[in-house]
mmCIF file of C-alpha atoms in Angstrom:
data_model
loop_
_atom_site.group_PDB
_atom_site.id
_atom_site.type_symbol
_atom_site.label_atom_id
_atom_site.label_comp_id
_atom_site.label_asym_id
_atom_site.label_seq_id
_atom_site.Cartn_x
_atom_site.Cartn_y
_atom_site.Cartn_z
ATOM 1 C CA UNK I 193 25.296 28.149 -1.709
ATOM 2 C CA UNK I 194 22.862 28.264 -4.582
ATOM 3 C CA UNK I 195 23.752 24.653 -5.473
ATOM 4 C CA UNK I 196 23.143 23.582 -1.859
ATOM 5 C CA UNK I 197 19.788 25.348 -1.825
ATOM 6 C CA UNK I 198 18.879 23.591 -5.074
ATOM 7 C CA UNK I 199 19.731 20.181 -3.606
ATOM 8 C CA UNK I 200 17.651 20.911 -0.516
ATOM 9 C CA UNK I 201 14.785 22.025 -2.717
ATOM 10 C CA UNK I 202 14.949 18.803 -4.735
ATOM 11 C CA UNK I 203 15.121 16.727 -1.553
ATOM 12 C CA UNK I 204 12.265 18.462 0.254
ATOM 13 C CA UNK I 205 9.449 16.484 -1.457
ATOM 14 C CA UNK I 206 11.188 13.251 -0.381
ATOM 15 C CA UNK I 207 11.578 14.499 3.189
ATOM 16 C CA UNK I 208 7.940 15.593 3.342
ATOM 17 C CA UNK I 209 6.860 12.230 1.934
ATOM 18 C CA UNK I 210 8.946 10.441 4.578
ATOM 19 C CA UNK I 211 7.272 12.528 7.307
ATOM 20 C CA UNK I 212 3.850 11.748 5.849
ATOM 21 C CA UNK I 213 4.694 8.078 5.631
ATOM 22 C CA UNK I 214 5.913 8.218 9.219
ATOM 23 C CA UNK I 215 2.502 9.482 10.318
ATOM 24 C CA UNK I 216 0.854 6.824 8.163
ATOM 25 C CA UNK I 217 3.084 4.228 9.799
ATOM 26 C CA UNK I 218 2.144 5.423 13.266
ATOM 27 C CA UNK I 219 -1.492 5.047 12.321
ATOM 28 C CA UNK I 220 -1.206 1.580 10.769
ATOM 29 C CA UNK I 221 1.595 0.016 12.769
ATOM 30 C CA UNK I 222 0.597 1.650 16.033
ATOM 31 C CA UNK I 223 -2.932 0.334 15.741
ATOM 32 C CA UNK I 224 -1.715 -3.167 14.893
ATOM 33 C CA UNK I 225 0.726 -3.248 17.808
ATOM 34 C CA UNK I 226 -1.817 -1.992 20.316
ATOM 35 C CA UNK I 227 -4.449 -4.416 19.061
ATOM 36 C CA UNK I 228 -1.941 -7.259 19.181
ATOM 37 C CA UNK I 229 -1.502 -6.573 22.871
ATOM 38 C CA UNK I 230 -5.080 -5.935 24.018
ATOM 39 C CA UNK I 231 -7.121 -8.258 21.784
ATOM 40 C CA UNK I 232 -7.425 -12.020 21.764
ATOM 41 C CA UNK I 233 -5.637 -13.696 18.818
ATOM 42 C CA UNK I 234 -8.949 -14.622 17.179
ATOM 43 C CA UNK I 235 -10.314 -11.066 17.272
ATOM 44 C CA UNK I 236 -6.964 -9.630 16.236
ATOM 45 C CA UNK I 237 -6.819 -12.090 13.339
ATOM 46 C CA UNK I 238 -10.245 -10.891 12.159
ATOM 47 C CA UNK I 239 -8.964 -7.301 12.097
ATOM 48 C CA UNK I 240 -5.857 -8.422 10.183
ATOM 49 C CA UNK I 241 -8.040 -10.070 7.541
ATOM 50 C CA UNK I 242 -10.127 -6.945 6.914
ATOM 51 C CA UNK I 243 -7.116 -4.647 7.026
ATOM 52 C CA UNK I 244 -5.598 -6.856 4.324
ATOM 53 C CA UNK I 245 -8.794 -6.711 2.255
ATOM 54 C CA UNK I 246 -8.655 -2.900 2.433
ATOM 55 C CA UNK I 247 -5.004 -2.862 1.360
ATOM 56 C CA UNK I 248 -5.784 -5.103 -1.614
ATOM 57 C CA UNK I 249 -8.700 -2.899 -2.639
ATOM 58 C CA UNK I 250 -6.495 0.194 -2.358
ATOM 59 C CA UNK I 251 -4.196 -1.333 -4.973
ATOM 60 C CA UNK I 252 -7.178 -2.087 -7.207
ATOM 61 C CA UNK I 253 -8.257 1.540 -6.760
ATOM 62 C CA UNK I 254 -4.813 2.613 -7.930
ATOM 63 C CA UNK I 255 -5.425 0.703 -11.154
ATOM 64 C CA UNK I 256 -8.917 2.114 -11.576
ATOM 65 C CA UNK I 257 -7.989 5.762 -11.129
ATOM 66 C CA UNK I 258 -4.957 6.858 -9.109
ATOM 67 C CA UNK I 259 -2.306 5.606 -11.550
ATOM 68 C CA UNK I 260 -3.803 7.806 -14.279
ATOM 69 C CA UNK I 261 -3.303 10.842 -12.039
ATOM 70 C CA UNK I 262 0.247 9.960 -11.035
ATOM 71 C CA UNK I 263 1.610 10.252 -14.577
ATOM 72 C CA UNK I 264 0.262 13.799 -14.993
ATOM 73 C CA UNK I 265 2.343 16.936 -14.439
ATOM 74 C CA UNK I 266 2.022 18.599 -11.038
ATOM 75 C CA UNK I 267 -0.752 21.141 -10.603
ATOM 76 C CA UNK I 268 -4.127 21.809 -9.036
ATOM 77 C CA UNK I 269 -7.111 19.763 -10.085
ATOM 78 C CA UNK I 270 -8.482 22.594 -12.219
ATOM 79 C CA UNK I 271 -5.174 22.918 -14.079
ATOM 80 C CA UNK I 272 -5.969 22.387 -17.800
ATOM 81 C CA UNK I 273 -3.335 19.627 -17.960
ATOM 82 C CA UNK I 274 -5.147 17.685 -15.223
ATOM 83 C CA UNK I 275 -8.780 18.818 -15.143
ATOM 84 C CA UNK I 276 -10.485 16.382 -17.504
ATOM 85 C CA UNK I 277 -8.567 13.380 -16.169
ATOM 86 C CA UNK I 278 -9.162 14.314 -12.521
ATOM 87 C CA UNK I 279 -12.898 14.803 -13.077
ATOM 88 C CA UNK I 280 -13.320 11.446 -14.816
ATOM 89 C CA UNK I 281 -11.228 9.612 -12.209
ATOM 90 C CA UNK I 282 -13.126 11.149 -9.299
ATOM 91 C CA UNK I 283 -16.426 9.932 -10.753
ATOM 92 C CA UNK I 284 -15.052 6.462 -11.487
ATOM 93 C CA UNK I 285 -13.612 6.191 -7.987
ATOM 94 C CA UNK I 286 -16.879 7.112 -6.296
ATOM 95 C CA UNK I 287 -18.575 4.335 -8.301
ATOM 96 C CA UNK I 288 -15.817 1.979 -7.136
ATOM 97 C CA UNK I 289 -16.464 2.854 -3.471
ATOM 98 C CA UNK I 290 -20.152 2.037 -3.876
ATOM 99 C CA UNK I 291 -19.285 -1.330 -5.407
ATOM 100 C CA UNK I 292 -16.825 -2.062 -2.587
ATOM 101 C CA UNK I 293 -19.420 -1.320 0.100
ATOM 102 C CA UNK I 294 -21.929 -3.623 -1.601
ATOM 103 C CA UNK I 295 -19.330 -6.362 -2.042
ATOM 104 C CA UNK I 296 -18.248 -6.113 1.598
ATOM 105 C CA UNK I 297 -21.870 -6.461 2.715
ATOM 106 C CA UNK I 298 -22.290 -9.634 0.652
ATOM 107 C CA UNK I 299 -19.005 -11.085 1.940
ATOM 108 C CA UNK I 300 -19.863 -10.392 5.575
ATOM 109 C CA UNK I 301 -23.324 -11.896 5.136
ATOM 110 C CA UNK I 302 -21.712 -15.083 3.814
ATOM 111 C CA UNK I 303 -19.172 -15.217 6.673
ATOM 112 C CA UNK I 304 -21.556 -14.349 9.523
ATOM 113 C CA UNK I 305 -21.885 -17.254 11.920
ATOM 114 C CA UNK I 306 -18.719 -18.891 10.580
ATOM 115 C CA UNK I 307 -16.052 -17.688 13.009
ATOM 116 C CA UNK I 308 -14.867 -14.165 13.844
ATOM 117 C CA UNK I 309 -14.331 -12.953 10.269
ATOM 118 C CA UNK I 310 -17.962 -11.874 9.702
ATOM 119 C CA UNK I 311 -17.660 -8.254 10.907
ATOM 120 C CA UNK I 312 -20.387 -5.903 9.694
ATOM 121 C CA UNK I 313 -18.358 -2.777 10.441
ATOM 122 C CA UNK I 314 -16.177 -3.778 7.485
ATOM 123 C CA UNK I 315 -18.937 -2.399 5.232
ATOM 124 C CA UNK I 316 -18.054 1.082 6.545
ATOM 125 C CA UNK I 317 -14.340 0.529 7.059
ATOM 126 C CA UNK I 318 -13.361 -0.585 3.547
ATOM 127 C CA UNK I 319 -14.812 2.292 1.453
ATOM 128 C CA UNK I 320 -13.810 4.850 4.104
ATOM 129 C CA UNK I 321 -10.205 3.630 3.994
ATOM 130 C CA UNK I 322 -10.257 3.839 0.186
ATOM 131 C CA UNK I 323 -11.579 7.398 0.308
ATOM 132 C CA UNK I 324 -8.728 8.544 2.530
ATOM 133 C CA UNK I 325 -6.187 6.781 0.306
ATOM 134 C CA UNK I 326 -7.583 8.430 -2.802
ATOM 135 C CA UNK I 327 -7.357 11.879 -1.230
ATOM 136 C CA UNK I 328 -3.766 11.525 -0.028
ATOM 137 C CA UNK I 329 -2.491 10.008 -3.284
ATOM 138 C CA UNK I 330 -4.279 12.641 -5.365
ATOM 139 C CA UNK I 331 -2.544 15.330 -3.324
ATOM 140 C CA UNK I 332 0.817 13.660 -3.905
ATOM 141 C CA UNK I 333 0.099 13.463 -7.637
ATOM 142 C CA UNK I 334 -0.591 17.210 -7.635
ATOM 143 C CA UNK I 335 2.808 17.876 -6.068
ATOM 144 C CA UNK I 336 1.284 18.820 -2.702
ATOM 145 C CA UNK I 337 2.947 16.449 -0.180
ATOM 146 C CA UNK I 338 2.446 18.982 2.613
ATOM 147 C CA UNK I 339 -1.334 18.853 2.213
ATOM 148 C CA UNK I 340 -1.178 15.050 2.119
ATOM 149 C CA UNK I 341 0.798 15.112 5.380
ATOM 150 C CA UNK I 342 -1.869 17.257 7.047
ATOM 151 C CA UNK I 343 -4.546 14.843 5.829
ATOM 152 C CA UNK I 344 -2.733 11.807 7.230
ATOM 153 C CA UNK I 345 -1.944 13.587 10.491
ATOM 154 C CA UNK I 346 -5.625 14.421 10.931
ATOM 155 C CA UNK I 347 -6.589 10.764 10.489
ATOM 156 C CA UNK I 348 -3.964 9.773 13.066
ATOM 157 C CA UNK I 349 -5.346 12.221 15.631
ATOM 158 C CA UNK I 350 -9.005 11.301 15.068
ATOM 159 C CA UNK I 351 -8.365 7.545 14.980
ATOM 160 C CA UNK I 352 -6.265 7.686 18.156
ATOM 161 C CA UNK I 353 -9.000 9.590 19.978
ATOM 162 C CA UNK I 354 -11.771 7.259 18.832
ATOM 163 C CA UNK I 355 -9.820 4.096 19.671
ATOM 164 C CA UNK I 356 -8.903 5.462 23.097
ATOM 165 C CA UNK I 357 -12.578 6.163 23.749
ATOM 166 C CA UNK I 358 -13.539 2.750 22.396
ATOM 167 C CA UNK I 359 -11.078 0.968 24.683
ATOM 168 C CA UNK I 360 -12.906 2.487 27.654
ATOM 169 C CA UNK I 361 -16.451 1.904 26.394
ATOM 170 C CA UNK I 362 -15.989 -1.569 24.867
ATOM 171 C CA UNK I 363 -14.391 -4.128 27.164
ATOM 172 C CA UNK I 364 -13.081 -6.407 25.822
ATOM 173 C CA UNK I 365 -12.319 -4.677 22.535
ATOM 174 C CA UNK I 366 -13.796 -6.659 19.649
ATOM 175 C CA UNK I 367 -13.083 -6.539 15.916
ATOM 176 C CA UNK I 368 -16.534 -5.035 15.278
ATOM 177 C CA UNK I 369 -15.785 -1.989 17.437
ATOM 178 C CA UNK I 370 -12.247 -1.535 16.077
ATOM 179 C CA UNK I 371 -13.322 -1.542 12.432
ATOM 180 C CA UNK I 372 -16.271 0.758 13.176
ATOM 181 C CA UNK I 373 -14.076 3.310 14.958
ATOM 182 C CA UNK I 374 -11.329 3.170 12.356
ATOM 183 C CA UNK I 375 -13.915 3.462 9.590
ATOM 184 C CA UNK I 376 -15.423 6.521 11.274
ATOM 185 C CA UNK I 377 -12.000 8.187 11.485
ATOM 186 C CA UNK I 378 -11.229 7.527 7.828
ATOM 187 C CA UNK I 379 -14.697 8.686 6.762
ATOM 188 C CA UNK I 380 -14.659 11.962 8.732
ATOM 189 C CA UNK I 381 -11.236 13.071 7.543
ATOM 190 C CA UNK I 382 -11.662 11.570 4.076
ATOM 191 C CA UNK I 383 -14.887 13.494 3.432
ATOM 192 C CA UNK I 384 -13.206 16.755 4.411
ATOM 193 C CA UNK I 385 -10.284 15.989 2.113
ATOM 194 C CA UNK I 386 -12.619 14.960 -0.699
ATOM 195 C CA UNK I 387 -14.423 18.294 -0.475
ATOM 196 C CA UNK I 388 -11.038 20.008 -0.817
ATOM 197 C CA UNK I 389 -9.621 18.078 -3.776
ATOM 198 C CA UNK I 390 -12.999 18.000 -5.540
ATOM 199 C CA UNK I 391 -13.322 21.787 -5.833
ATOM 200 C CA UNK I 392 -14.167 22.617 -9.421
ATOM 201 C CA UNK I 393 -14.525 18.952 -10.401
ATOM 202 C CA UNK I 394 -18.076 18.115 -9.339
ATOM 203 C CA UNK I 395 -19.923 19.980 -12.091
ATOM 204 C CA UNK I 396 -20.363 17.747 -15.123
ATOM 205 C CA UNK I 397 -18.698 14.782 -13.423
ATOM 206 C CA UNK I 398 -21.478 12.292 -14.171
ATOM 207 C CA UNK I 399 -21.741 13.430 -17.784
ATOM 208 C CA UNK I 400 -17.958 13.008 -18.123
ATOM 209 C CA UNK I 401 -17.951 9.375 -16.927
ATOM 210 C CA UNK I 402 -18.264 7.835 -20.440
ATOM 211 C CA UNK I 403 -14.834 9.352 -21.182
ATOM 212 C CA UNK I 404 -13.403 6.689 -18.852
ATOM 213 C CA UNK I 405 -13.606 4.250 -21.763
ATOM 214 C CA UNK I 406 -10.482 5.905 -23.175
ATOM 215 C CA UNK I 407 -8.583 4.849 -20.045
ATOM 216 C CA UNK I 408 -10.105 1.406 -19.696
ATOM 217 C CA UNK I 409 -7.481 -0.482 -21.677
ATOM 218 C CA UNK I 410 -4.624 0.862 -19.574
ATOM 219 C CA UNK I 411 -6.711 0.277 -16.451
ATOM 220 C CA UNK I 412 -7.192 -3.332 -17.513
ATOM 221 C CA UNK I 413 -3.454 -3.923 -17.680
ATOM 222 C CA UNK I 414 -3.000 -1.999 -14.463
ATOM 223 C CA UNK I 415 -5.653 -4.126 -12.788
ATOM 224 C CA UNK I 416 -3.917 -7.306 -13.865
ATOM 225 C CA UNK I 417 -0.647 -5.904 -12.560
ATOM 226 C CA UNK I 418 -1.843 -4.699 -9.179
ATOM 227 C CA UNK I 419 -4.052 -7.721 -8.540
ATOM 228 C CA UNK I 420 -1.056 -9.914 -9.251
ATOM 229 C CA UNK I 421 1.132 -7.788 -6.979
ATOM 230 C CA UNK I 422 -1.426 -8.116 -4.197
ATOM 231 C CA UNK I 423 -1.436 -11.882 -4.621
ATOM 232 C CA UNK I 424 2.295 -11.654 -4.044
ATOM 233 C CA UNK I 425 1.979 -9.433 -0.996
ATOM 234 C CA UNK I 426 -1.237 -10.648 0.657
ATOM 235 C CA UNK I 427 -2.036 -14.154 -0.541
ATOM 236 C CA UNK I 428 -0.396 -15.608 2.548
ATOM 237 C CA UNK I 429 -3.001 -13.845 4.728
ATOM 238 C CA UNK I 430 -5.926 -15.606 3.120
ATOM 239 C CA UNK I 431 -4.115 -18.935 2.692
ATOM 240 C CA UNK I 432 -2.936 -19.073 6.312
ATOM 241 C CA UNK I 433 -6.283 -17.809 7.598
ATOM 242 C CA UNK I 434 -8.082 -20.568 5.733
ATOM 243 C CA UNK I 435 -5.583 -23.299 6.663
ATOM 244 C CA UNK I 436 -4.839 -22.471 10.304
ATOM 245 C CA UNK I 437 -7.447 -19.946 11.441
ATOM 246 C CA UNK I 438 -7.169 -16.429 12.873
ATOM 247 C CA UNK I 439 -4.854 -17.368 15.769
ATOM 248 C CA UNK I 440 -1.923 -18.475 13.583
ATOM 249 C CA UNK I 441 -2.651 -15.634 11.164
ATOM 250 C CA UNK I 442 -2.327 -13.223 14.097
ATOM 251 C CA UNK I 443 1.181 -14.514 14.953
ATOM 252 C CA UNK I 444 2.331 -14.367 11.334
ATOM 253 C CA UNK I 445 1.007 -10.850 10.851
ATOM 254 C CA UNK I 446 2.297 -9.620 14.212
ATOM 255 C CA UNK I 447 5.866 -10.646 13.379
ATOM 256 C CA UNK I 448 5.637 -9.049 9.940
ATOM 257 C CA UNK I 449 4.378 -5.797 11.447
ATOM 258 C CA UNK I 450 7.799 -4.996 12.860
ATOM 259 C CA UNK I 451 9.329 -5.259 9.375
ATOM 260 C CA UNK I 452 6.813 -2.870 7.809
ATOM 261 C CA UNK I 453 8.979 0.261 8.057
ATOM 262 C CA UNK I 454 10.789 -1.070 4.948
ATOM 263 C CA UNK I 455 7.712 -1.404 2.671
ATOM 264 C CA UNK I 456 6.328 1.847 4.058
ATOM 265 C CA UNK I 457 9.598 3.562 3.193
ATOM 266 C CA UNK I 458 9.324 2.043 -0.287
ATOM 267 C CA UNK I 459 5.806 3.437 -0.629
ATOM 268 C CA UNK I 460 6.989 6.848 0.572
ATOM 269 C CA UNK I 461 9.839 6.808 -1.927
ATOM 270 C CA UNK I 462 7.492 5.836 -4.748
ATOM 271 C CA UNK I 463 5.061 8.666 -4.061
ATOM 272 C CA UNK I 464 7.805 11.289 -3.802
ATOM 273 C CA UNK I 465 9.982 9.998 -6.663
ATOM 274 C CA UNK I 466 7.254 9.992 -9.301
ATOM 275 C CA UNK I 467 7.475 13.721 -9.960
ATOM 276 C CA UNK I 468 11.265 13.491 -10.217
ATOM 277 C CA UNK I 469 11.068 10.511 -12.559
ATOM 278 C CA UNK I 470 8.457 12.228 -14.729
ATOM 279 C CA UNK I 471 10.713 15.283 -15.013
ATOM 280 C CA UNK I 472 13.704 13.115 -16.005
ATOM 281 C CA UNK I 473 11.550 11.256 -18.527
ATOM 282 C CA UNK I 474 10.392 14.508 -20.108
ATOM 283 C CA UNK I 475 13.987 15.816 -20.240
ATOM 284 C CA UNK I 476 15.338 12.567 -21.708
ATOM 285 C CA UNK I 477 17.722 12.232 -18.747
ATOM 286 C CA UNK I 478 17.907 8.445 -18.878
ATOM 287 C CA UNK I 479 21.225 8.307 -17.039
ATOM 288 C CA UNK I 480 19.710 10.146 -14.093
ATOM 289 C CA UNK I 481 16.585 7.992 -14.333
ATOM 290 C CA UNK I 482 18.616 4.797 -14.025
ATOM 291 C CA UNK I 483 20.849 6.174 -11.247
ATOM 292 C CA UNK I 484 17.867 7.176 -9.142
ATOM 293 C CA UNK I 485 16.275 3.740 -9.485
ATOM 294 C CA UNK I 486 19.520 1.829 -8.908
ATOM 295 C CA UNK I 487 20.608 3.730 -5.793
ATOM 296 C CA UNK I 488 17.097 3.655 -4.330
ATOM 297 C CA UNK I 489 16.662 -0.082 -4.861
ATOM 298 C CA UNK I 490 20.065 -0.977 -3.404
ATOM 299 C CA UNK I 491 19.691 1.308 -0.390
ATOM 300 C CA UNK I 492 16.169 0.066 0.291
ATOM 301 C CA UNK I 493 17.110 -3.613 0.167
ATOM 302 C CA UNK I 494 20.068 -3.003 2.495
ATOM 303 C CA UNK I 495 17.851 -1.129 4.921
ATOM 304 C CA UNK I 496 15.299 -3.969 4.938
ATOM 305 C CA UNK I 497 17.911 -6.607 5.804
ATOM 306 C CA UNK I 498 19.591 -4.483 8.478
ATOM 307 C CA UNK I 499 16.257 -3.590 10.051
ATOM 308 C CA UNK I 500 15.233 -7.259 10.144
ATOM 309 C CA UNK I 501 18.482 -8.126 11.934
ATOM 310 C CA UNK I 502 17.918 -5.372 14.522
ATOM 311 C CA UNK I 503 14.364 -6.532 15.235
ATOM 312 C CA UNK I 504 15.485 -10.177 15.466
ATOM 313 C CA UNK I 505 18.114 -9.230 18.055
ATOM 314 C CA UNK I 506 15.644 -7.138 20.055
ATOM 315 C CA UNK I 507 12.695 -9.558 19.789
ATOM 316 C CA UNK I 508 12.978 -11.124 23.278
ATOM 317 C CA UNK I 509 13.033 -7.669 24.864
ATOM 318 C CA UNK I 510 10.205 -6.364 22.648
ATOM 319 C CA UNK I 511 7.831 -9.234 23.335
ATOM 320 C CA UNK I 512 8.829 -9.616 26.982
ATOM 321 C CA UNK I 513 8.572 -5.977 28.037
ATOM 322 C CA UNK I 514 5.779 -4.669 25.851
ATOM 323 C CA UNK I 515 3.605 -7.718 25.140
ATOM 324 C CA UNK I 516 3.936 -9.928 28.220
ATOM 325 C CA UNK I 517 5.678 -12.628 26.202
ATOM 326 C CA UNK I 518 2.849 -12.910 23.674
ATOM 327 C CA UNK I 519 4.134 -14.005 20.217
ATOM 328 C CA UNK I 520 7.672 -14.529 21.588
ATOM 329 C CA UNK I 521 7.894 -17.844 19.733
ATOM 330 C CA UNK I 522 7.401 -16.062 16.379
ATOM 331 C CA UNK I 523 11.038 -14.848 16.371
ATOM 332 C CA UNK I 524 12.112 -17.426 13.800
ATOM 333 C CA UNK I 525 9.843 -15.767 11.230
ATOM 334 C CA UNK I 526 11.795 -12.477 11.242
ATOM 335 C CA UNK I 527 14.757 -13.481 8.991
ATOM 336 C CA UNK I 528 12.309 -14.893 6.459
ATOM 337 C CA UNK I 529 10.307 -11.671 6.493
ATOM 338 C CA UNK I 530 13.558 -9.703 6.117
ATOM 339 C CA UNK I 531 14.387 -11.446 2.842
ATOM 340 C CA UNK I 532 10.814 -10.981 1.632
ATOM 341 C CA UNK I 533 10.669 -7.241 2.325
ATOM 342 C CA UNK I 534 14.107 -6.696 0.743
ATOM 343 C CA UNK I 535 12.871 -8.211 -2.521
ATOM 344 C CA UNK I 536 9.653 -6.256 -2.067
ATOM 345 C CA UNK I 537 11.519 -2.943 -1.868
ATOM 346 C CA UNK I 538 13.369 -3.628 -5.123
ATOM 347 C CA UNK I 539 10.077 -4.674 -6.679
ATOM 348 C CA UNK I 540 8.454 -1.325 -5.771
ATOM 349 C CA UNK I 541 11.372 0.679 -7.176
ATOM 350 C CA UNK I 542 11.471 -1.131 -10.521
ATOM 351 C CA UNK I 543 7.676 -1.141 -10.796
ATOM 352 C CA UNK I 544 7.576 2.628 -10.262
ATOM 353 C CA UNK I 545 10.147 3.113 -13.016
ATOM 354 C CA UNK I 546 8.025 1.079 -15.431
ATOM 355 C CA UNK I 547 4.797 2.861 -14.478
ATOM 356 C CA UNK I 548 6.301 6.282 -15.193
ATOM 357 C CA UNK I 549 7.259 4.964 -18.643
ATOM 358 C CA UNK I 550 3.626 3.807 -19.014
ATOM 359 C CA UNK I 551 4.792 0.244 -19.640
ATOM 360 C CA UNK I 552 1.600 -1.148 -18.160
ATOM 361 C CA UNK I 553 1.294 -4.246 -20.357
ATOM 362 C CA UNK I 554 4.774 -5.746 -19.730
ATOM 363 C CA UNK I 555 4.471 -4.776 -16.080
ATOM 364 C CA UNK I 556 1.171 -6.639 -15.815
ATOM 365 C CA UNK I 557 2.577 -9.732 -17.541
ATOM 366 C CA UNK I 558 5.588 -9.794 -15.199
ATOM 367 C CA UNK I 559 3.299 -9.371 -12.184
ATOM 368 C CA UNK I 560 0.937 -12.110 -13.301
ATOM 369 C CA UNK I 561 3.759 -14.596 -13.882
ATOM 370 C CA UNK I 562 5.316 -13.859 -10.500
ATOM 371 C CA UNK I 563 1.989 -14.039 -8.686
ATOM 372 C CA UNK I 564 1.430 -17.532 -10.048
ATOM 373 C CA UNK I 565 4.815 -18.540 -8.644
ATOM 374 C CA UNK I 566 3.959 -16.938 -5.307
ATOM 375 C CA UNK I 567 0.537 -18.582 -5.039
ATOM 376 C CA UNK I 568 1.930 -22.021 -5.829
ATOM 377 C CA UNK I 569 4.885 -21.394 -3.522
ATOM 378 C CA UNK I 570 2.685 -20.301 -0.633
ATOM 379 C CA UNK I 571 0.364 -23.298 -0.949
ATOM 380 C CA UNK I 572 3.264 -25.734 -1.354
ATOM 381 C CA UNK I 573 5.176 -24.106 1.500
ATOM 382 C CA UNK I 574 2.211 -24.234 3.872
ATOM 383 C CA UNK I 575 1.686 -27.909 3.120
ATOM 384 C CA UNK I 576 5.357 -28.900 3.490
ATOM 385 C CA UNK I 577 6.789 -26.351 5.937
ATOM 386 C CA UNK I 578 3.832 -24.966 7.862
ATOM 387 C CA UNK I 579 3.124 -21.216 8.280
ATOM 388 C CA UNK I 580 6.753 -20.302 7.535
ATOM 389 C CA UNK I 581 6.360 -21.762 4.058
ATOM 390 C CA UNK I 582 3.931 -18.945 3.286
ATOM 391 C CA UNK I 583 6.716 -16.406 3.846
ATOM 392 C CA UNK I 584 9.156 -18.315 1.637
ATOM 393 C CA UNK I 585 6.584 -18.620 -1.139
ATOM 394 C CA UNK I 586 5.931 -14.877 -0.976
ATOM 395 C CA UNK I 587 9.659 -14.102 -1.129
ATOM 396 C CA UNK I 588 10.134 -16.400 -4.138
ATOM 397 C CA UNK I 589 7.401 -14.647 -6.063
ATOM 398 C CA UNK I 590 8.749 -11.196 -5.202
ATOM 399 C CA UNK I 591 12.246 -12.164 -6.319
ATOM 400 C CA UNK I 592 10.959 -13.471 -9.646
ATOM 401 C CA UNK I 593 8.831 -10.374 -10.225
ATOM 402 C CA UNK I 594 11.696 -7.980 -9.454
ATOM 403 C CA UNK I 595 13.979 -9.859 -11.857
ATOM 404 C CA UNK I 596 11.401 -9.985 -14.673
ATOM 405 C CA UNK I 597 10.532 -6.304 -14.335
ATOM 406 C CA UNK I 598 14.215 -5.364 -14.275
ATOM 407 C CA UNK I 599 14.790 -7.135 -17.593
ATOM 408 C CA UNK I 600 11.835 -5.257 -19.128
ATOM 409 C CA UNK I 601 12.997 -1.922 -17.709
ATOM 410 C CA UNK I 602 16.572 -2.298 -19.011
ATOM 411 C CA UNK I 603 15.347 -3.215 -22.494
ATOM 412 C CA UNK I 604 12.870 -0.334 -22.575
ATOM 413 C CA UNK I 605 15.381 2.298 -21.467
ATOM 414 C CA UNK I 606 17.926 1.085 -24.027
ATOM 415 C CA UNK I 607 15.286 1.504 -26.731
ATOM 416 C CA UNK I 608 14.405 5.014 -25.514
ATOM 417 C CA UNK I 609 18.071 6.029 -25.388
ATOM 418 C CA UNK I 610 18.468 5.035 -29.032
ATOM 419 C CA UNK I 611 15.502 7.275 -29.817
#
């Protein structure tokens, strides 16, 4: 009985993370699906572009600050083992949000008058999204997945209410209104969460900022790694948007949306597994470390392929019943996306294992090499095969990155086992 209780206790952070990720999925996927139905392809494509920009910036934010929190032991922000790092990272992240808002304003000013992508509400949406992400990931790093779940659930409730109100007030629903309402939801809940996680950290925060220099080298490698990873994951958005416009981008993104439970599950696993991996690292349990990564990667890849097959089989019913036949001709993209997300799941698992070992430099080099392959593959694929070539190029880069990182991880663990 005691052994069973211990297993349940060890599994509970994973279950809570899955619940939190489920709420996060409802927020992200639900919004995309609803918008895909009610908006014109051009307006929907504009939302997809800015959502993708926010996702890319969230990964950059992870390099700037969040990754430094995720390798710390669990505890509150004022815990002596976390306090100085949390205070420095909070200050650095706030500076990052200010830079993002300014950069978004410049980008929108340049795009205004040149199609639907110039959406001024993006200036609010992007930093607000980053704020909410910082809060939830900080809570996970503290070993408080329940609090992170409450935070995400609150965003889901507020965003749903605001979008429902917006659909009545704004007819037809435009990208400007959607990004403004979503930005307001993220900002309201994010500010409340920021006040909570920042307790005890505000005093002396500005004076502590110069201490960030000590983290800058690791952040540099992390930045190279995550920027390369985002090229792998998102480059197709910008390449297809530039080559074919928002309408084709909308179809490509809409089909991929139904495969997102796999990468979201990978993200959930990564957030929950970090504490377990840190504990195994500290205990020198390298056999358990490898088993956890191996079983998780294999199970995740299998899930991705099975899920893609289910969606492919159900696609005529999904598009016919729920979307009036819109995007029905995008069914052929689903098997390609299935292969891509399977490689992506393995990539997340191996990358998490390397991050916990603080192998930021080899991780960054592997990411950069794979991103070059992906970028070339996407551009070549678009030119030779059309929009589907973007998916194949992405999958090729993800496969190369997973393989390169796996080689580095195996070599590193062998060295650590020898002591």
